[in-house]
Tab-separated table of C-alpha atoms in Angstrom:
chain	number	residue	atom	x	y	z
A	1	MET	CA	112.643	81.051	86.612
A	2	HIS	CA	113.626	78.788	83.711
A	3	LEU	CA	115.555	75.676	84.728
A	4	SER	CA	115.805	72.143	83.384
A	5	GLU	CA	112.966	69.935	84.571
A	6	ASN	CA	115.288	67.912	86.829
A	7	GLU	CA	117.364	70.765	88.297
A	8	GLY	CA	118.279	69.943	91.886
A	9	ILE	CA	116.553	66.540	91.657
A	10	GLU	CA	118.948	64.246	89.796
A	11	ASN	CA	121.374	62.476	92.122
A	12	SER	CA	119.860	64.218	95.171
A	13	SER	CA	118.329	62.667	98.280
A	14	PHE	CA	114.795	63.588	99.380
A	15	VAL	CA	112.536	62.992	102.355
A	16	VAL	CA	108.774	63.421	102.023
A	17	THR	CA	106.944	63.574	105.341
A	18	GLY	CA	103.481	62.109	104.926
A	19	GLY	CA	104.939	60.214	101.976
A	20	LEU	CA	102.336	57.436	102.009
A	21	GLY	CA	99.475	59.899	101.564
A	22	PHE	CA	97.772	60.866	98.335
A	23	VAL	CA	99.961	63.855	97.447
A	24	GLY	CA	103.050	62.492	99.189
A	25	ALA	CA	103.011	59.272	97.187
A	26	ALA	CA	102.528	61.126	93.899
A	27	LEU	CA	105.445	63.398	94.791
A	28	CYS	CA	107.701	60.451	95.707
A	29	LEU	CA	106.995	58.710	92.404
A	30	GLU	CA	107.676	61.870	90.409
A	31	LEU	CA	110.974	62.410	92.229
A	32	VAL	CA	112.010	58.864	91.329
A	33	ARG	CA	110.945	59.403	87.708
A	34	ARG	CA	113.078	62.540	87.507
A	35	GLY	CA	116.208	60.770	88.679
A	36	ALA	CA	116.426	61.340	92.439
A	37	ARG	CA	119.155	59.233	94.017
A	38	VAL	CA	117.207	58.430	97.202
A	39	VAL	CA	113.553	59.070	98.049
A	40	LYS	CA	112.300	58.356	101.571
A	41	ALA	CA	108.611	58.324	102.490
A	42	PHE	CA	108.361	59.193	106.187
A	43	ASP	CA	104.935	58.283	107.544
A	44	LEU	CA	103.168	56.981	110.633
A	45	ARG	CA	101.486	54.354	108.474
A	46	THR	CA	103.151	51.237	107.096
A	47	HIS	CA	100.641	50.724	104.311
A	48	SER	CA	98.437	52.817	102.054
A	49	PRO	CA	96.763	52.392	98.651
A	50	TRP	CA	100.036	53.556	97.054
A	51	SER	CA	102.600	51.701	99.154
A	52	ASP	CA	102.992	48.747	96.756
A	53	ASP	CA	103.611	51.095	93.839
A	54	LEU	CA	106.104	53.072	95.908
A	55	ARG	CA	108.030	49.913	96.818
A	56	ARG	CA	108.151	48.746	93.203
A	57	ASN	CA	109.697	52.085	92.265
A	58	GLY	CA	112.380	51.948	94.922
A	59	VAL	CA	110.991	54.429	97.443
A	60	HIS	CA	112.307	53.762	100.945
A	61	PHE	CA	109.790	53.622	103.802
A	62	VAL	CA	110.676	55.167	107.149
A	63	ARG	CA	107.990	54.612	109.752
A	64	GLY	CA	107.730	57.270	112.409
A	65	ASP	CA	105.783	60.130	113.938
A	66	VAL	CA	106.621	63.786	113.270
A	67	THR	CA	105.765	64.486	116.905
A	68	SER	CA	108.782	62.378	117.904
A	69	LYS	CA	111.994	64.364	117.624
A	70	GLN	CA	113.984	61.128	117.528
A	71	ASP	CA	111.913	59.722	114.641
A	72	VAL	CA	112.242	62.924	112.634
A	73	ASP	CA	115.967	63.143	113.308
A	74	LYS	CA	116.472	59.586	112.066
A	75	ALA	CA	114.316	60.015	108.962
A	76	LEU	CA	115.873	63.282	107.736
A	77	ARG	CA	119.506	62.328	108.192
A	78	GLY	CA	121.324	62.439	104.861
A	79	ALA	CA	118.684	64.363	102.918
A	80	ASP	CA	119.434	67.184	100.511
A	81	CYS	CA	115.844	68.475	100.464
A	82	VAL	CA	112.739	67.888	102.576
A	83	PHE	CA	109.104	68.208	101.542
A	84	HIS	CA	107.041	68.574	104.712
A	85	LEU	CA	103.512	67.366	103.922
A	86	ALA	CA	102.553	65.571	107.140
A	87	SER	CA	99.662	67.246	108.932
A	88	TYR	CA	96.578	66.472	110.967
A	89	GLY	CA	93.065	67.848	111.367
A	90	MET	CA	92.183	68.897	107.825
A	91	SER	CA	88.620	67.572	107.880
A	92	GLY	CA	86.041	65.518	109.737
A	93	LYS	CA	86.578	64.121	113.220
A	94	GLU	CA	90.283	65.014	113.147
A	95	MET	CA	89.389	68.707	113.271
A	96	LEU	CA	88.081	68.321	116.821
A	97	GLN	CA	91.163	66.602	118.265
A	98	LEU	CA	92.735	69.915	119.175
A	99	GLY	CA	95.729	68.605	121.094
A	100	ARG	CA	96.784	66.220	118.344
A	101	VAL	CA	96.323	68.932	115.703
A	102	ASP	CA	98.757	71.281	117.457
A	103	GLU	CA	101.147	68.468	118.312
A	104	VAL	CA	101.482	67.339	114.697
A	105	ASN	CA	101.197	70.628	112.843
A	106	ILE	CA	103.215	72.874	115.154
A	107	ASN	CA	105.502	70.653	117.233
A	108	GLY	CA	106.096	68.314	114.308
A	109	THR	CA	107.137	71.232	112.114
A	110	CYS	CA	109.548	72.439	114.806
A	111	HIS	CA	111.146	68.975	114.848
A	112	VAL	CA	111.534	69.083	111.057
A	113	LEU	CA	113.159	72.531	111.214
A	114	ASP	CA	115.578	71.428	113.939
A	115	ALA	CA	116.527	68.267	112.030
A	116	CYS	CA	117.182	70.273	108.881
A	117	THR	CA	119.665	72.553	110.639
A	118	ASP	CA	121.245	69.693	112.619
A	119	HIS	CA	121.887	67.618	109.487
A	120	GLY	CA	122.873	70.411	107.134
A	121	ILE	CA	119.810	70.166	104.898
A	122	ARG	CA	119.727	73.165	102.580
A	123	ARG	CA	116.109	73.100	101.284
A	124	LEU	CA	112.719	72.739	102.990
A	125	VAL	CA	109.418	73.021	101.114
A	126	TYR	CA	106.445	73.295	103.457
A	127	VAL	CA	102.925	72.368	102.277
A	128	SER	CA	100.575	74.877	103.871
A	129	THR	CA	96.935	75.755	103.143
A	130	TYR	CA	94.671	78.562	101.973
A	131	ASN	CA	93.348	78.644	105.537
A	132	VAL	CA	96.337	80.573	106.830
A	133	VAL	CA	94.727	83.701	105.361
A	134	PHE	CA	91.103	82.566	105.028
A	135	GLY	CA	88.725	82.163	107.932
A	136	GLY	CA	85.241	82.815	106.588
A	137	LYS	CA	85.554	86.293	105.050
A	138	GLU	CA	85.257	86.669	101.271
A	139	ILE	CA	88.507	86.881	99.275
A	140	VAL	CA	88.398	87.545	95.529
A	141	ASN	CA	91.556	86.864	93.522
A	142	GLY	CA	93.735	87.234	96.604
A	143	ASN	CA	97.518	87.150	96.574
A	144	GLU	CA	100.468	86.599	98.885
A	145	THR	CA	100.392	90.165	100.262
A	146	LEU	CA	97.305	89.297	102.343
A	147	PRO	CA	97.992	89.176	106.088
A	148	TYR	CA	97.545	86.037	108.124
A	149	PHE	CA	94.023	85.570	109.418
A	150	PRO	CA	93.876	86.689	113.088
A	151	MET	CA	94.819	83.730	115.260
A	152	ASP	CA	91.983	84.209	117.740
A	153	ASP	CA	89.383	84.339	114.949
A	154	HIS	CA	90.076	80.942	113.376
A	155	VAL	CA	87.082	78.627	113.686
A	156	ASP	CA	89.214	75.479	113.600
A	157	ALA	CA	92.495	74.346	115.090
A	158	TYR	CA	93.822	73.211	111.718
A	159	GLY	CA	93.868	76.654	110.090
A	160	ARG	CA	95.340	78.262	113.191
A	161	SER	CA	98.042	75.617	113.656
A	162	LYS	CA	99.031	75.674	109.987
A	163	ALA	CA	99.332	79.472	110.115
A	164	ILE	CA	101.650	79.228	113.106
A	165	ALA	CA	103.694	76.467	111.480
A	166	GLU	CA	104.012	78.346	108.185
A	167	GLN	CA	105.310	81.430	109.948
A	168	LEU	CA	107.845	79.297	111.814
A	169	VAL	CA	109.018	77.817	108.524
A	170	LEU	CA	109.306	81.125	106.678
A	171	LYS	CA	111.020	82.868	109.599
A	172	SER	CA	113.526	79.999	109.695
A	173	ASN	CA	114.686	80.881	106.195
A	174	GLY	CA	118.366	81.798	106.427
A	175	ARG	CA	118.841	79.835	109.659
A	176	PRO	CA	122.554	78.821	109.913
A	177	LEU	CA	123.315	75.130	109.486
A	178	LYS	CA	125.347	73.270	112.070
A	179	ASN	CA	128.719	71.964	110.908
A	180	LYS	CA	128.418	73.864	107.610
A	181	SER	CA	130.082	77.213	108.074
A	182	GLY	CA	128.508	79.978	106.029
A	183	LYS	CA	125.669	77.758	104.827
A	184	CYS	CA	122.023	78.190	105.758
A	185	LEU	CA	118.595	76.613	105.415
A	186	TYR	CA	116.301	77.933	102.690
A	187	THR	CA	112.563	77.520	103.148
A	188	CYS	CA	109.344	78.307	101.311
A	189	ALA	CA	105.633	77.503	101.692
A	190	VAL	CA	103.191	76.216	99.076
A	191	ARG	CA	99.525	76.971	99.789
A	192	PRO	CA	97.387	74.564	97.736
A	193	ALA	CA	93.679	74.855	97.025
A	194	ALA	CA	91.354	71.897	97.666
A	195	ILE	CA	93.111	68.891	96.130
A	196	TYR	CA	91.452	66.374	93.832
A	197	GLY	CA	92.414	63.529	91.529
A	198	PRO	CA	92.199	59.731	91.239
A	199	GLY	CA	92.570	58.234	94.707
A	200	GLU	CA	92.183	61.460	96.715
A	201	GLU	CA	91.441	60.498	100.328
A	202	ARG	CA	89.923	63.535	102.037
A	203	HIS	CA	87.225	65.450	100.209
A	204	LEU	CA	85.685	63.370	97.445
A	205	PRO	CA	85.261	60.003	99.248
A	206	ARG	CA	83.311	61.674	102.033
A	207	ILE	CA	81.121	63.619	99.595
A	208	ILE	CA	80.463	60.539	97.450
A	209	LYS	CA	79.590	58.401	100.454
A	210	LEU	CA	77.068	60.958	101.666
A	211	ALA	CA	75.597	61.297	98.170
A	212	LYS	CA	75.282	57.520	97.835
A	213	LEU	CA	73.324	57.386	101.091
A	214	GLY	CA	71.139	60.301	100.037
A	215	LEU	CA	72.543	62.464	102.824
A	216	VAL	CA	73.314	65.609	100.822
A	217	PRO	CA	69.972	67.357	101.379
A	218	PHE	CA	71.060	70.841	100.306
A	219	LYS	CA	73.817	73.009	98.901
A	220	ILE	CA	75.422	75.733	101.005
A	221	GLY	CA	75.713	79.373	100.018
A	222	ALA	CA	74.730	81.300	96.923
A	223	ALA	CA	75.197	79.958	93.386
A	224	ASN	CA	77.845	82.613	92.634
A	225	VAL	CA	80.178	81.463	95.429
A	226	LYS	CA	83.518	80.369	93.988
A	227	THR	CA	86.514	78.512	95.345
A	228	ASP	CA	89.728	77.040	93.956
A	229	TRP	CA	90.688	73.422	93.296
A	230	VAL	CA	94.022	71.947	92.278
A	231	TYR	CA	94.680	68.668	90.486
A	232	VAL	CA	97.263	66.476	92.195
A	233	ASP	CA	99.724	66.500	89.264
A	234	ASN	CA	99.635	70.295	89.171
A	235	LEU	CA	100.385	70.457	92.874
A	236	VAL	CA	103.280	68.017	92.538
A	237	LEU	CA	104.697	70.172	89.754
A	238	ALA	CA	104.434	73.256	91.968
A	239	LEU	CA	106.241	71.478	94.810
A	240	LEU	CA	109.098	70.448	92.535
A	241	LEU	CA	109.396	73.969	91.148
A	242	ALA	CA	109.421	75.343	94.695
A	243	SER	CA	112.318	73.038	95.574
A	244	MET	CA	114.190	74.322	92.517
A	245	GLY	CA	113.414	77.866	93.624
A	246	LEU	CA	115.482	77.223	96.754
A	247	LEU	CA	118.674	76.344	94.861
A	248	ASP	CA	121.539	78.795	95.374
A	249	ASP	CA	124.218	77.109	93.270
A	250	ILE	CA	122.874	77.726	89.752
A	251	PRO	CA	125.456	79.448	87.530
A	252	GLY	CA	124.456	83.054	86.955
A	253	ARG	CA	121.905	82.932	89.806
A	254	GLU	CA	124.192	82.957	92.841
A	255	GLY	CA	122.908	84.535	96.032
A	256	GLN	CA	119.502	84.487	97.681
A	257	PRO	CA	117.270	81.892	95.940
A	258	VAL	CA	114.122	83.298	94.369
A	259	ALA	CA	111.759	81.256	96.570
A	260	ALA	CA	113.625	81.685	99.849
A	261	GLY	CA	111.255	82.792	102.606
A	262	GLN	CA	108.305	83.040	100.209
A	263	PRO	CA	104.719	81.675	100.236
A	264	TYR	CA	102.916	80.673	97.023
A	265	PHE	CA	99.238	80.062	96.275
A	266	ILE	CA	98.747	77.097	93.951
A	267	SER	CA	95.575	76.135	92.079
A	268	ASP	CA	94.271	75.118	88.655
A	269	GLY	CA	93.424	78.782	88.091
A	270	SER	CA	89.719	78.140	87.431
A	271	PRO	CA	87.615	79.173	90.451
A	272	ILE	CA	84.208	77.514	90.469
A	273	ASN	CA	81.311	76.820	92.804
A	274	SER	CA	82.277	73.680	94.731
A	275	PHE	CA	78.908	72.024	94.223
A	276	GLU	CA	79.033	72.652	90.489
A	277	PHE	CA	82.589	71.316	90.455
A	278	ILE	CA	81.547	67.940	91.869
A	279	ARG	CA	78.246	67.712	89.984
A	280	PRO	CA	79.727	65.933	86.893
A	281	LEU	CA	81.409	63.384	89.153
A	282	LEU	CA	78.246	62.605	91.114
A	283	LYS	CA	76.173	62.467	87.938
A	284	SER	CA	78.599	59.970	86.395
A	285	LEU	CA	77.999	57.727	89.429
A	286	ASP	CA	74.184	58.112	89.201
A	287	TYR	CA	74.024	60.348	92.269
A	288	GLU	CA	72.274	63.687	92.281
A	289	LEU	CA	72.905	67.002	93.966
A	290	PRO	CA	69.904	68.717	95.557
A	291	SER	CA	68.457	71.796	93.897
A	292	ARG	CA	67.774	73.767	97.055
A	293	SER	CA	70.362	75.787	98.969
A	294	VAL	CA	70.647	77.082	102.518
A	295	ALA	CA	72.349	80.240	103.703
A	296	VAL	CA	75.755	80.030	105.345
A	297	SER	CA	74.278	81.297	108.617
A	298	HIS	CA	71.792	78.412	108.704
A	299	ALA	CA	74.431	75.837	107.787
A	300	LEU	CA	76.605	77.158	110.619
A	301	VAL	CA	73.858	76.270	113.091
A	302	LEU	CA	74.092	72.690	111.879
A	303	GLY	CA	77.879	72.810	111.949
A	304	ASN	CA	77.908	74.073	115.531
A	305	PHE	CA	75.468	71.330	116.512
A	306	PHE	CA	77.805	68.643	115.191
A	307	THR	CA	80.763	70.338	116.855
A	308	ALA	CA	78.989	70.186	120.220
A	309	LEU	CA	77.807	66.602	119.661
A	310	TYR	CA	81.195	65.266	118.652
A	311	SER	CA	82.976	67.226	121.378
A	312	VAL	CA	80.916	65.296	123.903
A	313	MET	CA	82.069	62.103	122.165
A	314	TYR	CA	85.711	63.191	122.226
A	315	PRO	CA	87.045	59.954	123.832
A	316	TRP	CA	85.735	57.948	120.871
A	317	LEU	CA	86.719	60.195	117.964
A	318	ASN	CA	89.343	57.703	116.779
A	319	GLN	CA	86.917	54.793	116.785
A	320	LYS	CA	85.916	53.472	113.352
A	321	TRP	CA	82.332	52.868	114.469
A	322	LEU	CA	81.806	56.607	114.964
A	323	PRO	CA	80.886	58.106	111.560
A	324	GLN	CA	82.232	61.393	110.304
A	325	PRO	CA	80.181	64.464	111.294
A	326	PHE	CA	77.908	65.699	108.546
A	327	ILE	CA	79.599	69.111	108.483
A	328	LEU	CA	81.590	71.412	110.770
A	329	PRO	CA	81.777	75.248	110.804
A	330	ALA	CA	85.124	75.521	108.998
A	331	GLU	CA	83.776	73.266	106.246
A	332	VAL	CA	80.708	75.480	105.900
A	333	TYR	CA	82.956	78.459	105.189
A	334	LYS	CA	85.098	76.507	102.731
A	335	VAL	CA	82.156	75.692	100.447
A	336	GLY	CA	79.827	78.581	101.260
A	337	VAL	CA	82.061	81.663	101.105
A	338	THR	CA	83.962	82.858	98.038
A	339	HIS	CA	87.726	82.599	98.386
A	340	TYR	CA	90.059	82.153	95.463
A	341	PHE	CA	93.593	83.307	94.776
A	342	SER	CA	95.942	84.186	91.940
A	343	PHE	CA	98.969	81.990	91.235
A	344	LEU	CA	100.681	84.843	89.363
A	345	LYS	CA	103.549	84.964	91.851
A	346	ALA	CA	104.215	81.238	91.429
A	347	ARG	CA	104.123	81.642	87.650
A	348	GLU	CA	106.508	84.597	87.591
A	349	GLU	CA	108.984	83.359	90.206
A	350	LEU	CA	108.791	79.576	89.837
A	351	GLY	CA	107.522	79.128	86.298
A	352	TYR	CA	104.384	77.345	87.491
A	353	ILE	CA	101.727	76.759	84.843
A	354	PRO	CA	99.090	74.042	85.459
A	355	MET	CA	99.820	71.171	83.072
A	356	VAL	CA	96.476	69.427	83.599
A	357	SER	CA	93.290	71.371	82.880
A	358	PRO	CA	90.264	71.108	85.190
A	359	LYS	CA	88.412	69.253	82.420
A	360	GLU	CA	91.203	66.701	82.051
A	361	GLY	CA	91.613	66.379	85.803
A	362	MET	CA	87.921	65.787	86.393
A	363	ALA	CA	87.784	63.268	83.510
A	364	ALA	CA	90.581	61.245	85.135
A	365	THR	CA	88.856	61.487	88.521
A	366	ILE	CA	85.523	60.366	87.076
A	367	SER	CA	87.175	57.403	85.350
A	368	TYR	CA	88.768	56.357	88.641
A	369	TRP	CA	85.522	56.525	90.602
A	370	GLN	CA	83.494	54.750	87.916
A	371	ASP	CA	85.994	51.913	87.929
A	372	LYS	CA	85.980	51.858	91.720
A	373	LYS	CA	82.173	51.688	91.811
A	374	LYS	CA	82.207	48.674	89.476
A	375	ARG	CA	84.401	46.800	91.955
A	376	GLU	CA	82.363	47.642	95.049
A	377	LEU	CA	79.003	46.670	96.451
A	378	ASP	CA	76.371	49.127	95.280
A	379	GLY	CA	73.125	49.869	97.058
A	380	PRO	CA	70.251	52.213	97.855
A	381	THR	CA	70.086	55.306	100.028
A	382	ILE	CA	69.825	55.197	103.786
A	383	TYR	CA	66.094	55.861	103.493
A	384	ALA	CA	65.582	52.521	101.747
A	385	TRP	CA	67.600	50.845	104.491
A	386	LEU	CA	65.462	52.427	107.193
A	387	PHE	CA	62.217	51.576	105.423
A	388	ALA	CA	63.111	47.941	104.754
A	389	VAL	CA	64.849	47.069	108.015
A	390	ILE	CA	62.506	48.947	110.352
A	391	GLY	CA	59.497	47.756	108.356
A	392	MET	CA	60.458	44.097	108.736
A	393	LEU	CA	61.213	44.542	112.423
A	394	LEU	CA	57.854	46.208	113.051
A	395	LEU	CA	56.053	43.527	111.055
A	396	PHE	CA	57.726	40.801	113.113
A	397	ALA	CA	57.000	42.590	116.384
A	398	ALA	CA	53.339	43.124	115.472
A	399	ALA	CA	52.928	39.485	114.419
A	400	TYR	CA	54.666	37.701	117.290
A	401	LEU	CA	55.584	39.894	120.268
A	402	PRO	CA	53.200	40.562	123.184
A	403	ASP	CA	51.580	43.970	123.603
A	404	PHE	CA	53.740	46.653	125.157
A	405	GLY	CA	54.115	50.396	124.710
A	406	PRO	CA	53.717	51.699	121.159
A	407	LEU	CA	53.601	48.152	119.761
A	408	THR	CA	49.921	48.068	120.590
A	409	LEU	CA	49.294	50.914	118.158
A	410	VAL	CA	51.463	49.283	115.479
A	411	ARG	CA	49.542	46.029	115.759
A	412	ALA	CA	46.193	47.828	115.713
A	413	PHE	CA	47.205	49.723	112.584
A	414	ALA	CA	48.288	46.490	110.851
A	415	LEU	CA	45.080	44.701	111.807
A	416	LEU	CA	43.058	47.583	110.410
A	417	PHE	CA	44.254	46.566	106.941
A	418	LEU	CA	44.785	42.800	107.336
A	419	GLY	CA	41.856	41.929	109.568
A	420	SER	CA	43.404	39.096	111.610
A	421	MET	CA	46.575	37.941	113.353
A	422	THR	CA	46.714	34.961	111.013
A	423	ALA	CA	46.915	37.229	107.997
A	424	LEU	CA	49.498	39.420	109.755
A	425	ARG	CA	51.733	36.440	110.523
A	426	ALA	CA	51.298	35.064	107.040
A	427	LEU	CA	52.383	38.419	105.599
A	428	PHE	CA	55.543	38.384	107.706
A	429	LEU	CA	56.402	34.832	106.717
A	430	LEU	CA	55.831	35.572	103.033
A	431	SER	CA	57.944	38.723	103.286
A	432	ALA	CA	60.752	36.855	105.058
A	433	ALA	CA	60.610	34.070	102.470
A	434	ALA	CA	60.777	36.630	99.688
A	435	HIS	CA	63.851	38.234	101.253
A	436	ILE	CA	65.553	34.853	101.611
A	437	GLY	CA	64.687	33.838	98.052
A	438	GLU	CA	65.899	37.172	96.663
A	439	ALA	CA	69.109	36.877	98.689
A	440	ILE	CA	69.846	33.389	97.302
A	441	TYR	CA	69.141	34.577	93.770
A	442	ALA	CA	71.363	37.627	94.339
A	443	TRP	CA	74.197	35.410	95.540
A	444	GLN	CA	73.928	33.156	92.487
A	445	LEU	CA	73.735	36.087	90.083
A	446	ALA	CA	76.579	37.952	91.788
A	447	ARG	CA	78.858	34.907	91.420
A	448	LYS	CA	78.594	35.480	87.675
A	449	VAL	CA	78.664	39.283	87.387
A	450	ASP	CA	80.416	40.414	90.596
A	451	PRO	CA	82.063	37.406	92.297
A	452	ALA	CA	84.252	39.515	94.593
A	453	ASN	CA	81.139	40.904	96.307
A	454	ALA	CA	78.866	37.847	96.144
A	455	LYS	CA	78.603	37.508	99.921
A	456	GLY	CA	77.938	41.197	100.292
A	457	TRP	CA	75.136	41.042	97.740
A	458	PHE	CA	73.608	38.081	99.618
A	459	TRP	CA	73.497	39.804	102.995
A	460	GLN	CA	72.448	43.184	101.650
A	461	THR	CA	69.608	41.631	99.662
A	462	PHE	CA	68.640	39.501	102.659
A	463	ALA	CA	68.167	42.732	104.622
A	464	LEU	CA	66.672	44.912	101.896
A	465	GLY	CA	65.044	42.556	99.412
A	466	PHE	CA	64.330	44.130	96.035
A	467	PHE	CA	65.701	47.497	97.193
A	468	SER	CA	69.132	45.832	96.908
A	469	LEU	CA	68.413	43.322	94.137
A	470	ARG	CA	67.520	46.008	91.611
A	471	PHE	CA	71.063	47.418	91.802
A	472	LEU	CA	72.531	43.990	91.089
A	473	LEU	CA	70.124	43.464	88.178
A	474	ARG	CA	71.221	46.818	86.751
A	475	ARG	CA	74.878	45.788	87.033
A	476	ALA	CA	74.119	42.443	85.368
A	477	LYS	CA	72.400	44.227	82.486
A	478	LYS	CA	75.391	46.530	81.956
A	479	THR	CA	77.692	43.498	81.961
A	480	SER	CA	75.564	41.641	79.390
A	481	ASP	CA	75.401	44.725	77.134
A	482	LYS	CA	79.160	44.885	76.751
């Protein structure tokens, strides 16, 4: 398909569900850049890292929930084309909130389909996932002829619900529109690989946080396991091309649009081991990947453990104090089992060719995270935290608290080296004084080299002493070298 780059976009009205998200915001901005008359970002949130940029560019915010038929009906009224990106349960704690996953991904999609037919909307592009056909069994260079993964065999609610929703969308292609005699709704589905890019919210922040804390103890699967990734700009391009593929009023191309009722796999076209893919990023941030690997079967044991643990804590899954699970079974399969797909169909039918190479995409992502690290409080791994905090607490308890339980053994061990309670108490006081002195120095130094985080450096160094201060000294040295 060879059309002008703004075919079906100029002077048209668009609604992007999930428009305040990473991909949704990028799509909204590109629609504006290409001359869309109206762009609405429909989202449950009122603010995101991209909301200010969206407002400056004239994107309209419509707050609402896709699970509310009334909200969807209001948001989609007047649109010429809808991009349905809103979903729930892709990763982490969300994956275990089964009811909400189905409510958003299935019921929400039904509301979008109904609103499209009620308001005479001709085009609907649905953002799906590789997981509609992948569920833990190896796929090498797969294509769109693959059957849906058996519903009862999905290991997570997200993959199952997205498969159901995609089939609803594709089977709704050709659905007659109300109040538009002879007109119908055209639909298609875009199945993206794992998405990355500057500001990505799902995969990379979680990986980087774990790496910073030293909580990536092993890789999963064999070294020859490969999966796909897609840079955000490439995905946005594919979505725009898919919307053009649903046009039925192009001179010389009358009739059934090329993309009508079709699914498309979208990626950068460079399958790679996921751990090797993120290695340059982690290395640029001074984090390391482990050298040892564990088999998928062993990682699944850990994934099932976290599933059971977090299922027990179901009432608190939405609470911020509850950290993300280390890994869940579906995530084990995603990184530990080969599954990559050809985008040949998208190239031949839509004209999709990735415009950003993996090297360029990773370079932009690295630049973003390096800049982000410079603006944030840096620090040691969780092991340094445990050593420093628990060590000081045990030293205080041994020096001043009365004997009880295991404290007797702790005190006896300390006295074995120090010889007396006086020396033990003196050691605690000197250690506490050192922490306080280092914290004050850190605060003064941070006011010069990192004023936005000065308080954070004070409290972190107060707790950790030199374990924290050395990171600030390193940042000060880099600043002075510039």
